[in-house]
Short mmCIF file of C-alpha atoms in Angstrom, two decimals:
data_model
loop_
_atom_site.label_atom_id
_atom_site.label_comp_id
_atom_site.label_asym_id
_atom_site.label_seq_id
_atom_site.Cartn_x
_atom_site.Cartn_y
_atom_site.Cartn_z
CA UNK A 1 63.19 1.56 28.11
CA UNK A 2 61.96 2.24 24.38
CA UNK A 3 59.84 -0.44 24.45
CA UNK A 4 57.81 0.74 27.96
CA UNK A 5 57.44 3.74 26.61
CA UNK A 6 56.27 2.90 22.95
CA UNK A 7 53.66 0.51 24.83
CA UNK A 8 52.22 3.57 26.97
CA UNK A 9 51.76 5.60 24.16
CA UNK A 10 50.26 3.06 22.41
CA UNK A 11 47.81 2.87 25.31
CA UNK A 12 47.35 6.46 25.37
CA UNK A 13 46.54 6.88 21.75
CA UNK A 14 44.23 3.80 21.68
CA UNK A 15 42.15 5.02 24.58
CA UNK A 16 41.85 8.43 23.58
CA UNK A 17 40.44 6.86 20.23
CA UNK A 18 37.90 4.72 22.89
CA UNK A 19 36.72 7.37 24.73
CA UNK A 20 36.27 9.74 21.82
CA UNK A 21 33.90 6.89 20.43
CA UNK A 22 32.12 6.44 23.80
CA UNK A 23 31.36 10.42 23.70
CA UNK A 24 30.36 10.28 20.34
CA UNK A 25 27.66 7.56 21.59
CA UNK A 26 26.82 9.72 24.07
CA UNK A 27 26.10 12.78 22.11
CA UNK A 28 24.26 10.90 19.75
CA UNK A 29 21.70 9.62 22.49
CA UNK A 30 18.55 9.26 20.63
CA UNK A 31 19.68 10.58 17.19
CA UNK A 32 17.58 8.89 14.33
CA UNK A 33 19.68 6.59 12.37
CA UNK A 34 22.90 6.67 14.53
CA UNK A 35 24.23 3.25 15.19
CA UNK A 36 26.03 2.38 18.48
CA UNK A 37 29.78 2.25 17.62
CA UNK A 38 32.97 0.34 19.24
CA UNK A 39 36.41 0.87 19.08
CA UNK A 40 38.21 -2.73 18.50
CA UNK A 41 41.71 -3.01 20.53
CA UNK A 42 44.15 -5.51 19.77
CA UNK A 43 47.50 -6.32 20.78
CA UNK A 44 50.82 -4.66 19.28
CA UNK A 45 52.80 -8.25 18.28
CA UNK A 46 56.28 -8.46 17.34
CA UNK A 47 58.53 -11.10 15.69
CA UNK A 48 60.98 -12.68 18.28
CA UNK A 49 64.97 -13.19 17.09
CA UNK A 50 67.05 -16.40 17.31
CA UNK A 51 65.73 -19.24 17.27
CA UNK A 52 61.98 -17.93 18.21
CA UNK A 53 62.31 -15.57 15.02
CA UNK A 54 59.06 -17.28 13.57
CA UNK A 55 57.18 -16.87 16.65
CA UNK A 56 54.81 -13.56 17.40
CA UNK A 57 54.98 -12.22 20.65
CA UNK A 58 52.37 -10.00 22.41
CA UNK A 59 52.48 -7.37 25.10
CA UNK A 60 54.15 -4.79 23.17
CA UNK A 61 51.20 -2.50 23.35
CA UNK A 62 47.79 -1.77 22.20
CA UNK A 63 46.65 -0.58 18.68
CA UNK A 64 43.04 0.52 17.49
CA UNK A 65 42.10 -2.65 14.80
CA UNK A 66 38.82 -0.52 13.45
CA UNK A 67 35.39 1.07 14.55
CA UNK A 68 32.48 -1.55 14.37
CA UNK A 69 28.88 -0.22 14.10
CA UNK A 70 26.67 -2.45 16.28
CA UNK A 71 24.00 -2.80 13.31
CA UNK A 72 22.07 -5.94 12.67
CA UNK A 73 21.00 -6.80 9.33
CA UNK A 74 18.10 -9.24 9.91
CA UNK A 75 16.33 -6.57 12.35
CA UNK A 76 17.04 -3.75 10.11
CA UNK A 77 15.30 -5.67 7.39
CA UNK A 78 12.47 -6.47 9.83
CA UNK A 79 12.27 -2.94 10.46
CA UNK A 80 12.15 -1.66 6.54
CA UNK A 81 9.48 -4.35 5.85
CA UNK A 82 7.08 -3.58 8.59
CA UNK A 83 7.59 0.15 7.67
CA UNK A 84 6.74 -0.90 3.96
CA UNK A 85 3.75 -2.45 4.95
CA UNK A 86 2.05 0.14 7.38
CA UNK A 87 3.20 3.00 4.64
CA UNK A 88 1.20 0.96 2.12
CA UNK A 89 -2.11 0.71 4.58
CA UNK A 90 -1.85 4.47 5.74
CA UNK A 91 -1.44 5.66 2.01
CA UNK A 92 -4.52 3.55 0.90
CA UNK A 93 -6.48 4.69 3.89
CA UNK A 94 -5.90 8.23 3.41
CA UNK A 95 -7.40 7.98 0.10
CA UNK A 96 -10.31 5.98 0.84
CA UNK A 97 -10.99 9.02 3.62
CA UNK A 98 -10.75 11.13 0.17
CA UNK A 99 -13.50 9.28 -1.31
CA UNK A 100 -15.71 9.20 1.74
CA UNK A 101 -15.43 12.96 2.16
CA UNK A 102 -16.06 13.63 -1.27
CA UNK A 103 -19.14 11.39 -1.38
CA UNK A 104 -20.61 12.75 1.72
CA UNK A 105 -19.58 16.28 2.06
CA UNK A 106 -21.69 17.23 -0.51
CA UNK A 107 -25.13 15.64 0.88
CA UNK A 108 -26.04 14.14 -2.09
CA UNK A 109 -27.88 11.00 -0.75
CA UNK A 110 -29.86 13.81 1.05
CA UNK A 111 -30.66 15.77 -2.01
CA UNK A 112 -31.93 12.77 -3.77
CA UNK A 113 -34.38 11.67 -1.05
CA UNK A 114 -35.66 15.61 -1.09
CA UNK A 115 -36.14 15.05 -4.62
CA UNK A 116 -38.37 11.78 -4.08
CA UNK A 117 -39.89 13.54 -0.88
CA UNK A 118 -41.18 16.64 -3.03
CA UNK A 119 -42.49 13.73 -5.65
CA UNK A 120 -44.21 12.32 -2.85
CA UNK A 121 -45.95 15.84 -1.69
CA UNK A 122 -46.72 16.78 -5.03
CA UNK A 123 -48.49 13.31 -5.62
CA UNK A 124 -51.21 14.29 -2.79
CA UNK A 125 -51.97 17.50 -5.09
CA UNK A 126 -50.61 17.82 -8.46
CA UNK A 127 -52.17 21.08 -9.03
CA UNK A 128 -50.26 22.92 -6.60
CA UNK A 129 -48.05 25.20 -8.28
CA UNK A 130 -45.86 25.82 -5.18
CA UNK A 131 -45.49 22.19 -4.55
CA UNK A 132 -44.02 21.68 -7.97
CA UNK A 133 -41.76 24.55 -7.51
CA UNK A 134 -40.21 23.10 -4.70
CA UNK A 135 -39.79 19.65 -6.39
CA UNK A 136 -38.17 21.82 -9.50
CA UNK A 137 -36.08 23.41 -6.53
CA UNK A 138 -35.02 19.93 -5.12
CA UNK A 139 -34.18 18.77 -8.49
CA UNK A 140 -32.23 21.94 -8.67
CA UNK A 141 -30.07 20.68 -5.38
CA UNK A 142 -29.72 16.99 -6.71
CA UNK A 143 -28.25 18.29 -9.88
CA UNK A 144 -25.93 20.49 -8.48
CA UNK A 145 -25.05 17.40 -5.79
CA UNK A 146 -24.36 15.01 -8.41
CA UNK A 147 -21.82 17.75 -10.24
CA UNK A 148 -20.14 18.68 -7.01
CA UNK A 149 -19.59 15.27 -5.89
CA UNK A 150 -18.30 13.78 -9.82
CA UNK A 151 -15.68 17.10 -9.10
CA UNK A 152 -14.63 16.47 -5.81
CA UNK A 153 -13.54 12.92 -7.32
CA UNK A 154 -11.89 14.29 -9.91
CA UNK A 155 -10.03 17.02 -7.72
CA UNK A 156 -9.16 13.78 -5.48
CA UNK A 157 -7.83 11.94 -8.58
CA UNK A 158 -5.35 15.00 -9.91
CA UNK A 159 -4.15 15.17 -5.99
CA UNK A 160 -3.15 11.75 -5.77
CA UNK A 161 -1.59 12.17 -9.32
CA UNK A 162 0.23 15.23 -7.72
CA UNK A 163 1.36 12.98 -4.49
CA UNK A 164 2.21 10.18 -6.42
CA UNK A 165 4.66 12.17 -8.55
CA UNK A 166 6.13 13.89 -5.47
CA UNK A 167 6.54 10.47 -4.07
CA UNK A 168 8.43 9.31 -7.09
CA UNK A 169 10.78 12.60 -7.04
CA UNK A 170 11.62 11.89 -3.46
CA UNK A 171 12.60 8.22 -3.78
CA UNK A 172 14.43 9.44 -6.76
CA UNK A 173 16.58 11.83 -4.42
CA UNK A 174 16.71 9.11 -2.11
CA UNK A 175 18.49 7.26 -4.93
CA UNK A 176 20.97 9.47 -5.89
CA UNK A 177 21.92 9.99 -2.24
CA UNK A 178 22.35 6.34 -1.71
CA UNK A 179 24.62 6.07 -4.77
CA UNK A 180 26.84 9.13 -3.47
CA UNK A 181 26.81 7.25 -0.46
CA UNK A 182 27.90 3.78 -1.74
CA UNK A 183 30.52 5.79 -3.62
CA UNK A 184 31.91 6.86 -0.43
CA UNK A 185 32.02 3.67 1.19
CA UNK A 186 34.00 2.59 -1.51
CA UNK A 187 36.67 5.07 -0.86
CA UNK A 188 36.48 5.17 2.63
CA UNK A 189 39.15 3.07 4.93
CA UNK A 190 37.09 -0.22 6.23
CA UNK A 191 36.67 -0.03 9.89
CA UNK A 192 36.95 3.83 9.88
CA UNK A 193 34.57 6.36 11.58
CA UNK A 194 33.91 7.66 8.31
CA UNK A 195 32.91 4.28 7.29
CA UNK A 196 31.03 4.26 10.03
CA UNK A 197 28.83 7.57 9.44
CA UNK A 198 28.59 6.35 6.02
CA UNK A 199 27.01 3.26 7.23
CA UNK A 200 24.43 4.74 9.25
CA UNK A 201 23.30 7.23 6.35
CA UNK A 202 22.91 4.07 3.89
CA UNK A 203 20.58 2.12 6.61
CA UNK A 204 18.77 5.65 7.05
CA UNK A 205 18.12 6.03 3.29
CA UNK A 206 16.82 2.23 2.54
CA UNK A 207 14.74 2.90 6.04
CA UNK A 208 13.39 5.80 3.95
CA UNK A 209 13.09 4.44 0.67
CA UNK A 210 11.50 1.25 2.20
CA UNK A 211 8.33 3.63 3.14
CA UNK A 212 7.87 4.75 -0.32
CA UNK A 213 7.99 1.32 -2.09
CA UNK A 214 9.28 -2.10 -1.15
CA UNK A 215 12.49 -2.92 -1.55
CA UNK A 216 15.37 -5.70 -1.64
CA UNK A 217 18.61 -4.77 -0.67
CA UNK A 218 22.28 -6.70 -1.24
CA UNK A 219 25.49 -5.62 0.07
CA UNK A 220 28.96 -6.38 -1.19
CA UNK A 221 32.19 -6.83 0.69
CA UNK A 222 32.59 -2.99 1.07
CA UNK A 223 29.14 -2.35 2.34
CA UNK A 224 27.84 -0.71 -0.55
CA UNK A 225 24.18 -1.67 -1.08
CA UNK A 226 22.27 -2.92 -4.51
CA UNK A 227 18.59 -2.17 -4.23
CA UNK A 228 15.70 -3.46 -6.27
CA UNK A 229 12.27 -1.92 -6.08
CA UNK A 230 8.92 -4.18 -5.86
CA UNK A 231 11.07 -6.93 -4.16
CA UNK A 232 13.34 -9.54 -5.31
CA UNK A 233 12.55 -10.07 -8.66
CA UNK A 234 11.93 -6.11 -9.37
CA UNK A 235 14.23 -4.01 -11.35
CA UNK A 236 17.43 -2.50 -9.81
CA UNK A 237 17.31 1.01 -8.74
CA UNK A 238 20.55 1.58 -7.31
CA UNK A 239 23.83 -0.49 -7.72
CA UNK A 240 27.17 1.10 -6.80
CA UNK A 241 27.61 4.59 -7.68
CA UNK A 242 24.64 4.42 -9.87
CA UNK A 243 21.08 5.49 -9.46
CA UNK A 244 18.06 4.98 -11.67
CA UNK A 245 14.99 7.42 -12.21
CA UNK A 246 11.60 6.27 -11.17
CA UNK A 247 8.70 8.25 -13.09
CA UNK A 248 5.00 8.11 -12.53
CA UNK A 249 2.28 6.97 -15.49
CA UNK A 250 -1.23 7.30 -15.88
CA UNK A 251 -3.42 5.79 -18.55
CA UNK A 252 -7.11 7.21 -20.27
CA UNK A 253 -8.95 4.75 -17.74
CA UNK A 254 -7.29 6.20 -14.71
CA UNK A 255 -4.94 3.34 -14.30
CA UNK A 256 -1.46 4.22 -12.73
CA UNK A 257 1.81 2.58 -12.98
CA UNK A 258 5.41 3.14 -12.22
CA UNK A 259 8.81 2.69 -14.48
CA UNK A 260 12.34 2.67 -13.78
CA UNK A 261 14.91 4.08 -16.52
CA UNK A 262 18.55 2.86 -15.80
CA UNK A 263 21.46 2.25 -17.87
CA UNK A 264 19.18 3.26 -20.93
CA UNK A 265 16.66 0.38 -20.12
CA UNK A 266 12.74 1.21 -18.61
CA UNK A 267 11.40 -1.17 -16.56
CA UNK A 268 8.18 -1.71 -15.20
CA UNK A 269 7.73 -1.43 -11.24
CA UNK A 270 5.20 -3.25 -9.22
CA UNK A 271 5.11 -1.97 -5.74
CA UNK A 272 3.57 -4.39 -3.06
CA UNK A 273 4.49 -2.15 -0.17
CA UNK A 274 5.23 1.52 1.00
CA UNK A 275 3.21 4.49 -0.23
CA UNK A 276 3.46 3.78 -3.92
CA UNK A 277 1.48 0.70 -3.68
CA UNK A 278 -0.95 2.73 -1.42
CA UNK A 279 -1.29 5.29 -4.50
CA UNK A 280 -2.22 2.51 -6.61
CA UNK A 281 -4.82 1.12 -4.68
CA UNK A 282 -6.05 4.58 -4.01
CA UNK A 283 -5.99 5.63 -7.58
CA UNK A 284 -8.17 2.08 -8.38
CA UNK A 285 -10.37 3.03 -5.52
CA UNK A 286 -11.23 6.62 -6.96
CA UNK A 287 -12.06 5.09 -10.57
CA UNK A 288 -14.26 2.61 -9.12
CA UNK A 289 -16.14 5.15 -7.02
CA UNK A 290 -16.20 7.43 -10.43
CA UNK A 291 -17.87 4.68 -12.48
CA UNK A 292 -20.29 3.41 -9.89
CA UNK A 293 -21.25 7.39 -9.31
CA UNK A 294 -21.74 7.95 -13.34
CA UNK A 295 -23.71 4.85 -13.24
CA UNK A 296 -26.09 6.03 -10.77
CA UNK A 297 -26.31 9.47 -12.38
CA UNK A 298 -26.97 8.52 -15.61
CA UNK A 299 -29.46 5.84 -14.49
CA UNK A 300 -31.28 8.74 -12.41
CA UNK A 301 -31.58 11.38 -15.09
CA UNK A 302 -32.50 8.32 -17.71
CA UNK A 303 -35.27 7.13 -15.67
CA UNK A 304 -36.58 10.52 -14.73
CA UNK A 305 -36.39 12.05 -17.92
CA UNK A 306 -37.97 9.01 -19.74
CA UNK A 307 -40.76 9.08 -16.98
CA UNK A 308 -41.11 12.70 -17.81
CA UNK A 309 -41.59 11.96 -21.44
CA UNK A 310 -44.20 9.45 -21.04
CA UNK A 311 -46.76 11.75 -19.18
CA UNK A 312 -48.68 15.20 -19.13
CA UNK A 313 -47.67 18.40 -17.41
CA UNK A 314 -50.14 20.26 -15.66
CA UNK A 315 -51.37 22.05 -18.86
CA UNK A 316 -51.63 18.93 -20.68
CA UNK A 317 -48.61 19.05 -23.01
CA UNK A 318 -46.17 15.93 -23.21
CA UNK A 319 -43.76 16.01 -20.50
CA UNK A 320 -39.95 17.67 -21.16
CA UNK A 321 -36.73 16.40 -20.22
CA UNK A 322 -36.11 17.56 -16.28
CA UNK A 323 -32.09 16.72 -16.34
CA UNK A 324 -29.47 17.67 -18.98
CA UNK A 325 -26.05 15.96 -18.67
CA UNK A 326 -23.12 17.76 -19.76
CA UNK A 327 -19.40 16.35 -20.68
CA UNK A 328 -19.70 14.07 -17.80
CA UNK A 329 -22.37 11.67 -16.07
CA UNK A 330 -22.17 14.10 -13.34
CA UNK A 331 -22.40 17.39 -14.84
CA UNK A 332 -26.10 17.59 -14.52
CA UNK A 333 -27.97 20.85 -14.64
CA UNK A 334 -32.08 21.01 -14.77
CA UNK A 335 -33.62 21.59 -18.06
CA UNK A 336 -36.76 22.28 -17.04
CA UNK A 337 -37.57 25.99 -15.86
CA UNK A 338 -41.29 26.05 -15.26
CA UNK A 339 -42.73 23.86 -12.48
CA UNK A 340 -45.89 23.50 -14.32
CA UNK A 341 -43.92 21.61 -16.99
CA UNK A 342 -43.45 18.67 -14.26
CA UNK A 343 -45.15 15.74 -15.81
CA UNK A 344 -47.24 14.66 -12.80
CA UNK A 345 -49.87 12.97 -14.98
CA UNK A 346 -50.40 9.53 -17.14
CA UNK A 347 -50.12 9.99 -20.84
CA UNK A 348 -54.23 10.00 -20.44
CA UNK A 349 -54.74 11.72 -17.65
CA UNK A 350 -56.21 14.75 -16.03
CA UNK A 351 -54.37 17.99 -13.96
CA UNK A 352 -55.39 15.98 -10.72
CA UNK A 353 -53.66 12.68 -11.94
CA UNK A 354 -50.49 11.85 -10.20
CA UNK A 355 -49.73 8.28 -11.77
CA UNK A 356 -46.63 9.86 -13.45
CA UNK A 357 -45.45 10.53 -9.95
CA UNK A 358 -45.96 7.22 -8.85
CA UNK A 359 -43.74 5.88 -11.79
CA UNK A 360 -41.04 8.10 -10.47
CA UNK A 361 -41.61 7.32 -6.80
CA UNK A 362 -41.40 3.26 -7.70
CA UNK A 363 -37.78 3.89 -9.05
CA UNK A 364 -36.98 4.38 -5.49
CA UNK A 365 -36.31 0.44 -5.43
CA UNK A 366 -34.71 -0.80 -2.14
CA UNK A 367 -31.92 -2.77 -4.32
CA UNK A 368 -31.70 -1.09 -7.36
CA UNK A 369 -32.60 2.57 -6.90
CA UNK A 370 -30.11 5.40 -6.88
CA UNK A 371 -30.49 6.29 -2.95
CA UNK A 372 -29.75 2.76 -2.00
CA UNK A 373 -27.00 2.28 -4.76
CA UNK A 374 -25.08 5.44 -3.50
CA UNK A 375 -25.85 4.56 0.45
CA UNK A 376 -24.48 1.11 -0.60
CA UNK A 377 -21.49 2.48 -2.23
CA UNK A 378 -21.20 4.84 0.57
CA UNK A 379 -21.14 1.89 3.41
CA UNK A 380 -18.76 -0.20 1.11
CA UNK A 381 -16.16 2.61 1.23
CA UNK A 382 -16.20 2.87 4.84
CA UNK A 383 -16.02 -0.56 5.34
CA UNK A 384 -12.98 -0.72 3.65
CA UNK A 385 -11.54 2.43 5.32
CA UNK A 386 -12.19 1.08 8.69
CA UNK A 387 -10.81 -2.40 8.05
CA UNK A 388 -7.54 -0.46 6.54
CA UNK A 389 -7.46 1.67 10.05
CA UNK A 390 -7.41 -1.65 11.48
CA UNK A 391 -5.12 -3.40 9.93
CA UNK A 392 -2.86 0.10 10.24
CA UNK A 393 -3.05 0.10 13.88
CA UNK A 394 -1.70 -3.67 13.73
CA UNK A 395 1.15 -3.15 11.53
CA UNK A 396 1.96 0.18 13.38
CA UNK A 397 2.49 -2.04 16.54
CA UNK A 398 4.71 -4.36 14.45
CA UNK A 399 6.78 -1.62 13.19
CA UNK A 400 7.09 -0.23 16.84
CA UNK A 401 8.10 -3.63 18.24
CA UNK A 402 10.72 -4.34 15.26
CA UNK A 403 12.02 -0.69 16.09
CA UNK A 404 12.48 -1.13 19.83
CA UNK A 405 14.01 -4.73 18.89
CA UNK A 406 16.43 -3.20 16.46
CA UNK A 407 16.99 -0.32 18.95
CA UNK A 408 18.11 -2.74 21.43
CA UNK A 409 20.86 -3.52 20.23
CA UNK A 410 21.96 -0.82 17.84
CA UNK A 411 21.12 2.07 20.18
CA UNK A 412 23.03 3.69 22.60
CA UNK A 413 22.25 2.92 26.13
CA UNK A 414 23.44 5.53 28.64
CA UNK A 415 24.33 3.01 31.29
CA UNK A 416 26.66 0.75 29.08
CA UNK A 417 28.34 3.75 27.91
CA UNK A 418 29.03 4.88 31.43
CA UNK A 419 30.86 1.62 31.89
CA UNK A 420 32.82 1.97 29.05
CA UNK A 421 34.00 5.85 29.75
CA UNK A 422 34.81 4.54 33.47
CA UNK A 423 36.86 1.48 31.97
CA UNK A 424 38.76 3.39 29.19
CA UNK A 425 39.44 6.34 31.37
CA UNK A 426 41.30 3.99 33.61
CA UNK A 427 43.02 2.34 30.96
CA UNK A 428 44.09 5.87 29.45
CA UNK A 429 45.48 6.98 33.20
CA UNK A 430 47.38 3.74 33.11
CA UNK A 431 48.94 4.05 30.06
CA UNK A 432 49.94 7.60 31.31
CA UNK A 433 51.53 6.15 34.28
CA UNK A 434 53.36 4.23 32.07
CA UNK A 435 55.14 6.59 30.43
CA UNK A 436 55.47 8.73 33.74
CA UNK A 437 57.32 5.51 35.21
CA UNK A 438 59.17 4.96 32.00
CA UNK A 439 60.42 8.58 31.96
CA UNK A 440 61.17 8.19 35.95
CA UNK A 441 63.03 5.12 35.51
CA UNK A 442 65.57 6.69 32.52
CA UNK A 443 65.82 9.97 34.57
CA UNK A 444 67.26 7.93 37.84
CA UNK A 445 69.73 5.61 35.04
CA UNK A 446 70.93 9.20 33.41
CA UNK A 447 71.51 10.39 36.84
CA UNK A 448 73.75 7.07 38.08
CA UNK A 449 77.43 8.03 37.87
#
């Protein structure tokens, strides 16, 4: 009789736990980072007596052997890798877009064209003071556009520095959180609900970390994660309850890098995926754009001033410098204030001579001229940006597919949960009936006289 009661009681307890697990699955349908859980049930066994003393016999009830997560390590890895690739491409594309905006918003190309067009107009009548004023005004506009474009690229570089530092801070916070989760996993009973919850948190943190930089993970027997940054050969960032600290560095040439400090050791990190790799690529592109723009600005001002110096102004005086450069090659101002000072004539020409303007217009070379070099730079950046967008679209589809594949095995399916809910309810009711039957039998025995 006591066996019958214990069998029924074990069933009630076990199926109550199973129902709670199903209820939790249903309640977390669509919850990000939640992995479907299953209650593992087993028979209660006992050891027979007498000659069968060493033989285990079953049918003595049911017990909960643990709560398992329907997680797929390989599918989760595929999601992390796809997310890391996508984050790098999207981040790099964002900064290529920022470069494009910096190069085009101030209409530098249009201002250069206006300057040379004004020179062309003045060459038709070199004695026209109004035409000289227009050319001087267009020179001022070109100088201002160079300055604004250079400052826009400098602002983009500063913003990238800020974003990179924020990304490393976020990565550090994830590392600290993962170290705490590792410690919690070590303290939790394996197969418990708490261990399953910590497993969900661990996997979600790993997925978030992978969008910042590519990571390599290893799991011990307890389920704790060891994380390396920058691939399998990179430095350890998190191991057990200990986490390192990632820092962002930048040298005088504008090249960026990352280091991780852990247990008193500083190691370089070379990310090949995630936002950090995108920031490194973006910084490289900004530096290259700045160098190219500096070269265009230097050649433009040098050529114009040299041509000015070899000609004569409207009053027959040697031409003075038209442009003045400040701290950077793109910090350009107009040094000439009097439109009569534009050296339109050659060294031996008269007031109506425009040969020096012809020399100026000759610098509009279709391959090496300032306008064409600027156009080439903008076109090249736009092509890179478009390529990144196409790659990003493909990588986004790959990531979506990886997420779908992972969730198909680890996500909650309400139809399956409905079946389990009905099955465990019936099992719970059956166990209750066993207890009721045992009580009725016992009551009948007690009433026998």
